[in-house]
Each structure stands twice: as C-alpha cells, then as structure tokens.
Amino acid sequence: MARKSLIQREKKRKKLEQKYHLIRRSSKKEIRKVPSLSDKWEIHGKLESLPRNSAPTRLHRRCFATGRPRANYRDFGLSGHILREMVNACLLPGATRSSW
C-alpha cells in the first residue's frame, strides 16, 4: 500500500490540473496563432506563471486498490499483482488466465 501522503499529493495535482486545464489549453492555442515572437514570449510567460503541479505531465497513474505507482494496466486501473489476484479469484469479468 502506498503512503497516504503520496496518494493525497496525487489527488491535489489532479484537482489543480483540472482547474487550470482550460487556461493552459487556450494559452497554447494562442501561441500557435500569434505570428510575432515577442507576443509568443509574453503568452509563454503567462503559462510559466501557472502552478507547476497543474501541468498534466506531473500526474502519475496509480493503482485503484493499493495506490501503487508502477506496473499499472490502463484498462483496469490496477497494478499487475492485484490484477493477477483478481483474475485468479474470477472477480474481473472477461479476463482469463493464460494457459499454453
């Protein structure tokens, strides 16, 4: 299980990203439209003034059950070992164990 503080930090980043998403997207569109370099630098300065944790690249996908940050499967939102346990216990419909 991941530390609670790390999980809360990730939730805080997600909220910030959602809060500043439209501002960040509109600023990036403006940069593409503006022809002069000085205006681009001005808009870029506005982007830099936004909080760092509001950038989508700072988000980290975590396991839904344990909060583990590594080896996550996007389709299920679970880490590898939890996914394996749930498949073995027949808790995930449609997922089958491999056999050859």
Coordinates of N, CA, C and O in Angstrom, one line a residue:
M1 N 0.8 -1.2 0.0 CA 0.0 0.0 0.0 C 0.9 1.2 0.0 O 1.9 1.3 0.7
A2 N 0.6 2.2 -0.8 CA 1.3 3.4 -0.9 C 1.1 4.3 0.3 O 0.0 4.2 1.0
R3 N 2.0 5.1 0.6 CA 1.8 6.1 1.7 C 0.6 7.0 1.4 O 0.5 7.4 0.3
K4 N -0.1 7.3 2.4 CA -1.3 8.1 2.3 C -1.0 9.5 1.8 O -1.7 10.1 1.0
S5 N 0.2 10.1 2.2 CA 0.6 11.4 1.8 C 0.8 11.5 0.3 O 0.5 12.5 -0.4
L6 N 1.4 10.4 -0.3 CA 1.7 10.4 -1.7 C 0.4 10.3 -2.5 O 0.2 11.0 -3.6
I7 N -0.6 9.6 -2.0 CA -1.9 9.5 -2.7 C -2.6 10.8 -2.6 O -3.2 11.3 -3.6
Q8 N -2.5 11.5 -1.5 CA -3.2 12.8 -1.4 C -2.5 13.8 -2.2 O -3.2 14.7 -2.8
R9 N -1.2 13.8 -2.4 CA -0.5 14.7 -3.2 C -0.9 14.5 -4.7 O -1.1 15.5 -5.4
E10 N -1.1 13.3 -5.1 CA -1.5 13.0 -6.4 C -2.9 13.5 -6.7 O -3.2 14.0 -7.7
K11 N -3.8 13.4 -5.7 CA -5.2 13.9 -5.8 C -5.2 15.4 -5.9 O -5.9 16.0 -6.7
K12 N -4.3 16.0 -5.2 CA -4.1 17.5 -5.2 C -3.7 17.9 -6.6 O -4.2 18.9 -7.2
R13 N -2.7 17.2 -7.2 CA -2.2 17.5 -8.5 C -3.4 17.4 -9.6 O -3.5 18.2 -10.5
K14 N -4.2 16.3 -9.4 CA -5.3 16.1 -10.3 C -6.3 17.3 -10.3 O -6.8 17.7 -11.3
K15 N -6.6 17.7 -9.1 CA -7.5 18.9 -8.9 C -6.9 20.1 -9.6 O -7.6 20.8 -10.3
L16 N -5.6 20.4 -9.4 CA -5.0 21.6 -10.0 C -5.0 21.4 -11.5 O -5.2 22.4 -12.2
E17 N -4.7 20.3 -12.0 CA -4.7 20.1 -13.5 C -6.1 20.4 -14.1 O -6.2 21.0 -15.1
Q18 N -7.1 19.9 -13.4 CA -8.5 20.1 -13.9 C -8.9 21.6 -13.8 O -9.5 22.2 -14.7
K19 N -8.4 22.3 -12.7 CA -8.7 23.7 -12.5 C -8.1 24.6 -13.6 O -8.7 25.5 -14.1
Y20 N -6.8 24.3 -14.0 CA -6.1 25.1 -14.9 C -6.1 24.6 -16.4 O -5.4 25.1 -17.2
H21 N -6.8 23.5 -16.6 CA -6.8 22.9 -17.9 C -7.2 23.8 -19.0 O -6.5 23.9 -20.1
L22 N -8.3 24.5 -18.9 CA -8.8 25.4 -19.9 C -7.8 26.6 -20.2 O -7.6 27.0 -21.3
I23 N -7.3 27.1 -19.1 CA -6.4 28.3 -19.2 C -5.1 27.8 -20.0 O -4.7 28.5 -20.9
R24 N -4.6 26.7 -19.6 CA -3.4 26.1 -20.3 C -3.7 25.8 -21.8 O -2.8 26.2 -22.6
R25 N -4.8 25.2 -22.1 CA -5.1 24.9 -23.5 C -5.3 26.1 -24.3 O -4.8 26.2 -25.4
S26 N -6.0 27.1 -23.8 CA -6.2 28.4 -24.6 C -4.9 29.1 -24.8 O -4.7 29.7 -25.9
S27 N -4.1 29.1 -23.8 CA -2.8 29.8 -24.0 C -1.9 29.1 -25.1 O -1.3 29.8 -25.9
K28 N -2.0 27.8 -25.1 CA -1.2 27.1 -26.1 C -1.8 27.3 -27.5 O -1.0 27.4 -28.5
K29 N -3.1 27.5 -27.6 CA -3.7 27.8 -28.9 C -3.3 29.2 -29.3 O -3.0 29.4 -30.5
E30 N -3.3 30.1 -28.4 CA -2.8 31.5 -28.7 C -1.4 31.5 -29.2 O -1.1 32.3 -30.2
I31 N -0.5 30.8 -28.6 CA 0.9 30.7 -29.0 C 1.0 30.3 -30.5 O 1.7 30.8 -31.3
R32 N 0.1 29.3 -30.9 CA 0.2 28.8 -32.3 C -0.3 29.9 -33.3 O 0.1 29.9 -34.4
K33 N -1.3 30.7 -32.8 CA -1.9 31.6 -33.7 C -1.1 32.9 -33.9 O -1.1 33.5 -35.0
V34 N -0.4 33.4 -32.9 CA 0.3 34.6 -32.9 C 1.5 34.6 -33.7 O 2.3 33.7 -33.6
P35 N 1.7 35.5 -34.7 CA 2.8 35.4 -35.6 C 4.1 36.0 -35.0 O 5.2 35.5 -35.3
S36 N 4.0 37.0 -34.1 CA 5.2 37.7 -33.7 C 5.8 37.0 -32.5 O 5.2 36.4 -31.6
L37 N 7.1 37.0 -32.4 CA 7.9 36.2 -31.4 C 7.7 36.9 -30.0 O 7.6 36.2 -29.0
S38 N 7.7 38.2 -30.0 CA 7.5 38.9 -28.7 C 6.2 38.6 -28.0 O 6.1 38.4 -26.8
D39 N 5.1 38.5 -28.8 CA 3.8 38.1 -28.3 C 3.9 36.6 -27.8 O 3.3 36.3 -26.7
K40 N 4.6 35.8 -28.5 CA 4.7 34.4 -28.1 C 5.4 34.3 -26.7 O 5.0 33.5 -25.8
W41 N 6.4 35.1 -26.5 CA 7.2 35.1 -25.3 C 6.3 35.6 -24.1 O 6.4 35.1 -23.0
E42 N 5.4 36.6 -24.4 CA 4.5 37.1 -23.4 C 3.5 36.0 -23.0 O 3.3 35.9 -21.8
I43 N 2.9 35.3 -23.9 CA 2.0 34.3 -23.6 C 2.7 33.1 -22.9 O 2.1 32.5 -21.9
H44 N 3.9 32.8 -23.3 CA 4.7 31.8 -22.6 C 5.0 32.1 -21.2 O 5.0 31.3 -20.3
G45 N 5.2 33.4 -20.9 CA 5.3 33.9 -19.5 C 4.1 33.6 -18.7 O 4.2 33.3 -17.5
K46 N 2.9 33.8 -19.3 CA 1.7 33.5 -18.6 C 1.6 32.0 -18.3 O 1.1 31.6 -17.2
L47 N 2.0 31.2 -19.2 CA 2.0 29.7 -19.0 C 2.9 29.4 -17.9 O 2.6 28.5 -17.0
E48 N 4.1 30.0 -17.8 CA 5.1 29.7 -16.8 C 4.6 30.2 -15.4 O 5.0 29.6 -14.4
S49 N 3.7 31.2 -15.4 CA 3.2 31.7 -14.1 C 2.2 30.7 -13.4 O 1.9 30.9 -12.2
L50 N 1.7 29.8 -14.2 CA 0.7 28.8 -13.6 C 1.5 27.9 -12.7 O 2.7 27.7 -12.8
P51 N 0.8 27.3 -11.7 CA 1.5 26.4 -10.8 C 2.1 25.2 -11.5 O 1.5 24.7 -12.5
R52 N 3.2 24.7 -11.1 CA 3.9 23.6 -11.7 C 3.0 22.3 -11.7 O 3.0 21.5 -12.6
N53 N 2.4 22.1 -10.6 CA 1.6 20.9 -10.4 C 0.3 20.9 -11.2 O -0.4 19.9 -11.2
S54 N 0.1 22.0 -11.9 CA -1.1 22.0 -12.8 C -0.8 21.4 -14.2 O -1.8 21.3 -15.0
A55 N 0.4 21.1 -14.4 CA 0.8 20.5 -15.7 C 0.3 19.0 -15.8 O 0.6 18.3 -14.8
P56 N -0.2 18.6 -16.9 CA -0.7 17.2 -17.0 C 0.4 16.2 -16.9 O 0.2 15.0 -16.6
T57 N 1.6 16.6 -17.3 CA 2.7 15.6 -17.3 C 3.2 15.3 -15.8 O 3.9 14.3 -15.6
R58 N 2.8 16.1 -14.9 CA 3.1 15.8 -13.5 C 2.2 14.7 -12.8 O 2.5 14.2 -11.8
L59 N 1.1 14.4 -13.5 CA 0.2 13.4 -13.0 C 0.8 12.0 -13.1 O 1.5 11.7 -14.1
H60 N 0.5 11.1 -12.2 CA 1.0 9.8 -12.3 C -0.1 8.8 -12.1 O -0.9 9.0 -11.2
R61 N -0.2 7.8 -12.9 CA -1.3 6.9 -12.8 C -1.0 5.9 -11.7 O 0.1 5.4 -11.5
R62 N -2.0 5.7 -10.8 CA -1.8 4.8 -9.6 C -2.9 3.7 -9.6 O -3.9 3.9 -10.2
C63 N -2.5 2.6 -8.9 CA -3.5 1.5 -8.8 C -4.7 2.0 -8.0 O -4.5 2.7 -6.9
F64 N -5.8 1.6 -8.4 CA -7.1 2.0 -7.8 C -7.2 1.4 -6.4 O -7.7 2.0 -5.4
A65 N -6.7 0.1 -6.2 CA -6.9 -0.6 -5.0 C -5.8 -0.2 -4.0 O -6.1 0.0 -2.8
T66 N -4.5 -0.2 -4.4 CA -3.4 -0.1 -3.5 C -2.7 1.3 -3.5 O -2.0 1.6 -2.6
G67 N -2.9 2.0 -4.6 CA -2.2 3.2 -4.8 C -0.7 3.1 -5.3 O 0.0 4.0 -5.3
R68 N -0.4 1.9 -5.8 CA 0.9 1.6 -6.3 C 1.2 2.4 -7.6 O 0.4 2.3 -8.5
P69 N 2.3 3.1 -7.7 CA 2.5 3.9 -8.9 C 3.1 3.2 -10.1 O 3.2 3.8 -11.2
R70 N 3.6 1.9 -10.0 CA 4.2 1.3 -11.1 C 3.4 0.0 -11.5 O 2.6 -0.5 -10.8
A71 N 3.7 -0.4 -12.8 CA 3.1 -1.6 -13.3 C 1.6 -1.5 -13.3 O 0.9 -2.4 -12.9
N72 N 1.0 -0.4 -13.8 CA -0.4 -0.3 -13.9 C -0.9 -0.6 -15.3 O -0.3 -0.3 -16.3
Y73 N -2.1 -1.2 -15.3 CA -2.8 -1.5 -16.6 C -3.9 -0.5 -16.7 O -4.8 -0.4 -15.9
R74 N -3.8 0.2 -17.8 CA -4.8 1.3 -18.0 C -6.2 0.8 -18.1 O -7.1 1.5 -17.7
D75 N -6.4 -0.3 -18.8 CA -7.7 -0.9 -19.0 C -8.5 -1.1 -17.7 O -9.7 -0.9 -17.6
F76 N -7.7 -1.5 -16.7 CA -8.4 -1.9 -15.4 C -8.1 -0.9 -14.3 O -8.8 -0.9 -13.3
G77 N -7.0 -0.1 -14.4 CA -6.7 0.8 -13.3 C -6.1 0.1 -12.1 O -6.1 0.6 -11.0
L78 N -5.5 -1.0 -12.4 CA -4.9 -1.8 -11.3 C -3.5 -2.2 -11.6 O -3.1 -2.2 -12.7
S79 N -2.7 -2.4 -10.5 CA -1.3 -2.8 -10.7 C -1.3 -4.3 -11.0 O -2.3 -5.0 -10.9
G80 N -0.2 -4.7 -11.5 CA 0.0 -6.1 -12.0 C -0.4 -7.2 -11.0 O -1.1 -8.1 -11.4
H81 N 0.1 -7.1 -9.8 CA -0.1 -8.2 -8.9 C -1.6 -8.2 -8.4 O -2.1 -9.3 -8.2
I82 N -2.2 -7.1 -8.2 CA -3.6 -7.0 -7.8 C -4.5 -7.5 -9.0 O -5.4 -8.3 -8.8
L83 N -4.1 -7.2 -10.2 CA -4.8 -7.7 -11.4 C -4.8 -9.2 -11.4 O -5.8 -9.9 -11.6
R84 N -3.6 -9.7 -11.2 CA -3.4 -11.2 -11.2 C -4.3 -11.9 -10.1 O -5.0 -12.9 -10.4
E85 N -4.3 -11.3 -8.9 CA -5.1 -11.9 -7.8 C -6.6 -11.8 -8.2 O -7.3 -12.8 -7.9
M86 N -7.0 -10.7 -8.8 CA -8.5 -10.6 -9.1 C -8.9 -11.5 -10.2 O -10.0 -12.1 -10.2
V87 N -8.0 -11.7 -11.2 CA -8.3 -12.7 -12.3 C -8.3 -14.1 -11.7 O -9.2 -14.9 -12.1
N88 N -7.4 -14.4 -10.9 CA -7.4 -15.8 -10.3 C -8.6 -16.0 -9.4 O -9.1 -17.2 -9.3
A89 N -9.2 -15.0 -8.8 CA -10.3 -15.1 -8.0 C -11.6 -14.9 -8.8 O -12.7 -14.9 -8.2
C90 N -11.5 -14.8 -10.1 CA -12.7 -14.6 -11.0 C -13.5 -13.4 -10.7 O -14.7 -13.4 -10.7
L91 N -12.8 -12.3 -10.3 CA -13.5 -11.0 -9.9 C -13.6 -10.1 -11.1 O -14.3 -9.1 -11.0
L92 N -12.8 -10.3 -12.2 CA -12.8 -9.5 -13.3 C -13.5 -10.2 -14.5 O -13.0 -11.2 -15.0
P93 N -14.7 -9.7 -14.9 CA -15.4 -10.4 -16.0 C -14.7 -10.2 -17.3 O -14.2 -9.1 -17.6
G94 N -14.5 -11.3 -18.1 CA -13.9 -11.2 -19.4 C -12.4 -11.4 -19.4 O -11.8 -11.6 -20.4
A95 N -11.8 -11.4 -18.2 CA -10.4 -11.6 -18.1 C -10.1 -13.0 -17.8 O -10.7 -13.6 -17.0
T96 N -9.2 -13.6 -18.6 CA -8.9 -15.1 -18.4 C -7.4 -15.2 -18.1 O -6.6 -14.4 -18.6
R97 N -7.1 -16.3 -17.4 CA -5.7 -16.6 -17.2 C -5.1 -17.2 -18.4 O -5.8 -18.0 -19.2
S98 N -3.9 -17.0 -18.7 CA -3.3 -17.6 -19.9 C -2.8 -19.0 -19.6 O -2.4 -19.3 -18.5
S99 N -3.0 -19.8 -20.6 CA -2.5 -21.2 -20.4 C -2.1 -21.7 -21.8 O -2.7 -21.4 -22.8
W100 N -1.0 -22.4 -21.8 CA -0.5 -22.9 -23.1 C 0.2 -24.2 -22.9 O 0.4 -24.7 -21.9

